[in-house]
Amino acid sequence: EDQVTQSPEALRLQEGESSSLNCSYTVSGLRGLFWYRQDPGKGPEFLFTLYSAGEEKEKERLKATLTKKESFLHITAPKPEDSATYLCAVQATWGQNFVFGPGTRLSVLP
Amino acid sequence: EPEVTQTPSHQVTQMGQEVILRCVPISNHLYFYWYRQILGQKVEFLVSFYNNEISEKSEIFDDQFSVERPDGSNFTLKIRSTKLEDSAMYFCASKNQGADLEQFFGPGTRLTVL
């Protein structure tokens, strides 16, 4: 069974304090790994797709990396507006559905 | 920027009633999905739809659920006889027909079953 876990469950940072979020996955053949941002009461907002180990993607203060068993979302010098829940999802080679992790709830304090 | 829209934003219904949740996917997308998120829990896949038929469904998507694309723009999820445990946020998503895999999600419909 495909599984995604994320750590930590919650993270509080001071503005400007860089950190990383972890996504560990077990999947029978990875087709893609996805990072989304979710604000309270809203739908997931797409951030990145990673396809193979060693790949990296960047967008503003966010950088996503992928290995064969996990992905990291690095947040550099975060701002309060980066506060949200960050979701990781995987898609297996054989299927169309996304399997989501439980998310990491990030709070950035001014 | 094109986006997925969903209506209503909040639906309150009595147990046993039928509800229809509506979605307008991004206009040039051909793959459509429904997910749900019970409060405080993970986003869970329900069903995928392509070329006017269901291509994949989860164990959650039982006989009480159905999907339809009644016209060229709408995509609906029907729950025939709602249960208390159907209370959740329901998200519609769509994907284009190209090589990109990412799915784009709507803002969700909060369904409350009393």
Short mmCIF file of C-alpha atoms in Angstrom, two decimals:
data_model
loop_
_atom_site.label_atom_id
_atom_site.label_comp_id
_atom_site.label_asym_id
_atom_site.label_seq_id
_atom_site.Cartn_x
_atom_site.Cartn_y
_atom_site.Cartn_z
CA GLU A 1 0.00 0.00 0.00
CA ASP A 2 1.30 3.44 -0.94
CA GLN A 3 2.00 5.61 2.11
CA VAL A 4 3.17 9.14 2.78
CA THR A 5 4.30 10.48 6.14
CA GLN A 6 5.37 14.01 6.95
CA SER A 7 7.40 15.52 9.75
CA PRO A 8 7.25 17.49 11.84
CA GLU A 9 3.49 17.65 12.40
CA ALA A 10 3.80 21.33 13.29
CA LEU A 11 6.65 23.82 13.10
CA ARG A 12 6.96 27.32 14.52
CA LEU A 13 9.67 29.57 13.10
CA GLN A 14 10.70 33.12 13.65
CA GLU A 15 10.66 35.30 10.56
CA GLY A 16 13.95 34.74 8.75
CA GLU A 17 14.67 31.42 10.47
CA SER A 18 15.27 28.83 7.71
CA SER A 19 14.19 25.21 8.11
CA SER A 20 13.16 22.04 6.25
CA LEU A 21 10.04 19.92 6.11
CA ASN A 22 10.28 16.20 5.46
CA CYS A 23 8.09 13.89 3.37
CA SER A 24 8.82 10.16 3.45
CA TYR A 25 7.05 7.88 1.03
CA THR A 26 6.54 4.24 0.19
CA VAL A 27 5.18 3.65 -3.28
CA SER A 28 5.30 0.82 -5.76
CA GLY A 29 6.98 2.84 -8.49
CA LEU A 30 7.00 6.62 -8.25
CA ARG A 31 5.46 8.54 -11.10
CA GLY A 32 5.65 11.91 -9.38
CA LEU A 33 5.90 13.61 -5.99
CA PHE A 34 4.00 16.83 -5.40
CA TRP A 35 4.11 19.64 -2.88
CA TYR A 36 1.05 21.73 -2.17
CA ARG A 37 0.30 24.58 0.18
CA GLN A 38 -3.08 24.65 1.96
CA ASP A 39 -4.47 27.64 3.82
CA PRO A 40 -7.23 27.05 6.40
CA GLY A 41 -10.58 26.29 4.76
CA LYS A 42 -9.09 26.43 1.25
CA GLY A 43 -8.09 23.95 -1.42
CA PRO A 44 -4.51 22.74 -1.93
CA GLU A 45 -2.43 25.14 -4.01
CA PHE A 46 0.14 23.52 -6.30
CA LEU A 47 3.80 24.28 -5.64
CA PHE A 48 6.11 21.68 -7.22
CA THR A 49 6.30 18.38 -9.09
CA LEU A 50 9.39 16.19 -8.73
CA TYR A 51 9.85 13.15 -10.94
CA SER A 52 13.15 11.49 -10.11
CA ALA A 53 15.80 11.24 -7.38
CA GLY A 54 18.24 14.12 -7.44
CA GLU A 55 15.77 16.57 -8.92
CA GLU A 56 15.36 20.02 -7.34
CA LYS A 57 12.81 22.77 -7.93
CA GLU A 58 12.79 26.34 -6.56
CA LYS A 59 10.18 29.04 -6.23
CA GLU A 60 10.87 32.21 -4.26
CA ARG A 61 11.81 31.12 -0.71
CA LEU A 62 10.94 27.46 -1.30
CA LYS A 63 13.12 24.68 -2.65
CA ALA A 64 12.02 21.07 -3.03
CA THR A 65 14.38 18.11 -3.35
CA LEU A 66 13.81 14.41 -3.93
CA THR A 67 15.62 11.19 -3.03
CA LYS A 68 14.50 7.60 -3.54
CA LYS A 69 12.67 7.53 -0.21
CA GLU A 70 11.95 11.11 0.79
CA SER A 71 11.54 14.69 -0.23
CA PHE A 72 12.43 17.88 1.57
CA LEU A 73 10.85 21.29 1.33
CA HIS A 74 13.44 23.87 2.35
CA ILE A 75 12.18 27.27 3.41
CA THR A 76 14.77 30.04 3.35
CA ALA A 77 14.23 33.20 5.39
CA PRO A 78 10.47 32.61 5.77
CA LYS A 79 7.96 35.41 6.16
CA PRO A 80 4.65 35.36 8.10
CA GLU A 81 2.77 34.94 4.80
CA ASP A 82 4.45 31.55 4.38
CA SER A 83 2.35 30.28 7.30
CA ALA A 84 0.18 27.43 6.00
CA THR A 85 -0.07 23.65 5.96
CA TYR A 86 2.32 22.08 3.45
CA LEU A 87 1.08 18.85 1.90
CA CYS A 88 3.13 16.20 0.15
CA ALA A 89 1.49 13.75 -2.26
CA VAL A 90 2.70 10.90 -4.46
CA GLN A 91 1.36 9.33 -7.59
CA ALA A 92 2.26 5.74 -8.33
CA THR A 93 3.23 4.57 -11.79
CA TRP A 94 0.12 2.44 -12.11
CA GLY A 95 -2.55 4.91 -10.96
CA GLN A 96 -4.00 8.36 -11.40
CA ASN A 97 -4.85 9.19 -7.83
CA PHE A 98 -2.71 11.16 -5.45
CA VAL A 99 -1.90 9.76 -2.01
CA PHE A 100 -1.50 12.63 0.40
CA GLY A 101 0.46 12.89 3.61
CA PRO A 102 -1.03 14.46 6.74
CA GLY A 103 0.80 17.75 6.19
CA THR A 104 3.10 19.97 8.21
CA ARG A 105 1.47 23.00 9.80
CA LEU A 106 3.96 25.87 9.54
CA SER A 107 3.66 29.05 11.57
CA VAL A 108 6.07 31.92 10.92
CA LEU A 109 6.07 34.52 13.65
CA PRO A 110 6.99 38.16 12.94
CA GLU B 1 -4.94 32.73 -14.30
CA PRO B 2 -7.43 29.90 -14.96
CA GLU B 3 -8.77 28.18 -11.86
CA VAL B 4 -11.13 25.45 -10.75
CA THR B 5 -14.35 26.75 -9.22
CA GLN B 6 -16.81 24.91 -6.97
CA THR B 7 -20.34 25.58 -5.80
CA PRO B 8 -21.75 25.85 -3.26
CA SER B 9 -19.00 26.82 -0.83
CA HIS B 10 -21.03 25.37 2.04
CA GLN B 11 -23.89 22.86 1.93
CA VAL B 12 -25.92 21.82 4.95
CA THR B 13 -28.22 18.82 4.57
CA GLN B 14 -30.20 16.35 6.61
CA MET B 15 -29.06 12.75 6.87
CA GLY B 16 -30.60 10.65 4.10
CA GLN B 17 -30.95 13.55 1.67
CA GLU B 18 -29.30 13.70 -1.75
CA VAL B 19 -26.72 16.38 -2.47
CA ILE B 20 -25.02 17.45 -5.68
CA LEU B 21 -21.69 19.23 -5.53
CA ARG B 22 -20.68 21.17 -8.60
CA CYS B 23 -17.33 21.95 -10.13
CA VAL B 24 -16.14 23.85 -13.18
CA PRO B 25 -12.68 22.52 -14.08
CA ILE B 26 -10.05 24.55 -15.92
CA SER B 27 -11.32 24.89 -19.47
CA ASN B 28 -8.74 22.93 -21.46
CA HIS B 29 -8.33 20.17 -18.90
CA LEU B 30 -9.54 16.66 -19.67
CA TYR B 31 -8.92 14.73 -16.43
CA PHE B 32 -11.16 15.38 -13.45
CA TYR B 33 -11.03 14.24 -9.84
CA TRP B 34 -12.88 14.39 -6.55
CA TYR B 35 -11.13 14.26 -3.19
CA ARG B 36 -12.45 14.75 0.31
CA GLN B 37 -10.88 15.94 3.55
CA ILE B 38 -12.56 15.18 6.85
CA LEU B 39 -11.76 17.89 9.39
CA GLY B 40 -8.25 17.45 10.74
CA GLN B 41 -7.48 14.48 8.50
CA LYS B 42 -5.66 13.77 5.23
CA VAL B 43 -6.92 14.61 1.77
CA GLU B 44 -8.38 11.34 0.39
CA PHE B 45 -8.94 10.35 -3.22
CA LEU B 46 -12.49 9.47 -4.26
CA VAL B 47 -12.65 9.17 -8.03
CA SER B 48 -11.02 10.10 -11.33
CA PHE B 49 -12.90 10.72 -14.57
CA TYR B 50 -11.68 10.86 -18.15
CA ASN B 51 -13.36 10.63 -21.52
CA ASN B 52 -16.82 10.53 -19.92
CA GLU B 53 -16.16 7.58 -17.71
CA ILE B 54 -14.71 6.72 -14.33
CA SER B 55 -11.08 5.69 -14.73
CA GLU B 56 -10.30 4.94 -11.09
CA LYS B 57 -12.15 4.99 -7.77
CA SER B 58 -11.32 4.36 -4.13
CA GLU B 59 -13.06 2.16 -1.58
CA ILE B 60 -14.78 5.27 -0.23
CA PHE B 61 -16.57 5.79 -3.55
CA ASP B 62 -19.35 3.26 -3.03
CA ASP B 63 -22.79 2.96 -4.62
CA GLN B 64 -23.98 6.08 -2.80
CA PHE B 65 -21.64 8.22 -4.89
CA SER B 66 -21.82 9.05 -8.58
CA VAL B 67 -20.13 11.53 -10.90
CA GLU B 68 -21.27 13.12 -14.09
CA ARG B 69 -20.12 15.61 -16.69
CA PRO B 70 -23.53 16.89 -17.79
CA ASP B 71 -22.17 19.42 -20.27
CA GLY B 72 -18.87 20.75 -21.58
CA SER B 73 -17.99 22.71 -18.51
CA ASN B 74 -19.47 21.17 -15.34
CA PHE B 75 -18.40 18.14 -13.34
CA THR B 76 -20.64 16.97 -10.51
CA LEU B 77 -20.45 14.67 -7.52
CA LYS B 78 -23.75 13.26 -6.25
CA ILE B 79 -24.22 11.63 -2.88
CA ARG B 80 -27.49 9.73 -3.02
CA SER B 81 -28.33 9.33 0.67
CA THR B 82 -26.02 11.29 2.92
CA LYS B 83 -24.68 9.93 6.19
CA LEU B 84 -23.23 11.82 9.14
CA GLU B 85 -19.77 10.53 8.21
CA ASP B 86 -20.02 12.19 4.79
CA SER B 87 -19.44 15.54 6.48
CA ALA B 88 -16.17 16.83 5.02
CA MET B 89 -14.59 19.28 2.59
CA TYR B 90 -14.96 18.01 -0.96
CA PHE B 91 -12.37 19.17 -3.47
CA CYS B 92 -12.60 18.98 -7.22
CA ALA B 93 -9.35 18.89 -9.21
CA SER B 94 -8.43 18.85 -12.87
CA LYS B 95 -5.40 18.08 -14.98
CA ASN B 96 -4.48 18.86 -18.55
CA GLN B 97 -3.88 16.24 -21.21
CA GLY B 98 -0.16 16.91 -21.54
CA ALA B 99 2.83 15.33 -19.85
CA ASP B 100 2.47 17.45 -16.69
CA LEU B 101 1.06 15.41 -13.83
CA GLU B 102 0.02 18.12 -11.40
CA GLN B 103 -3.63 18.40 -10.46
CA PHE B 104 -5.16 21.81 -9.77
CA PHE B 105 -7.64 21.98 -6.94
CA GLY B 106 -10.73 24.07 -6.40
CA PRO B 107 -11.55 25.92 -3.17
CA GLY B 108 -13.77 23.11 -1.92
CA THR B 109 -17.36 22.62 -0.77
CA ARG B 110 -17.87 22.14 2.94
CA LEU B 111 -20.62 19.52 3.39
CA THR B 112 -22.30 19.33 6.77
CA VAL B 113 -24.71 16.43 7.34
CA LEU B 114 -27.04 16.84 10.32
#
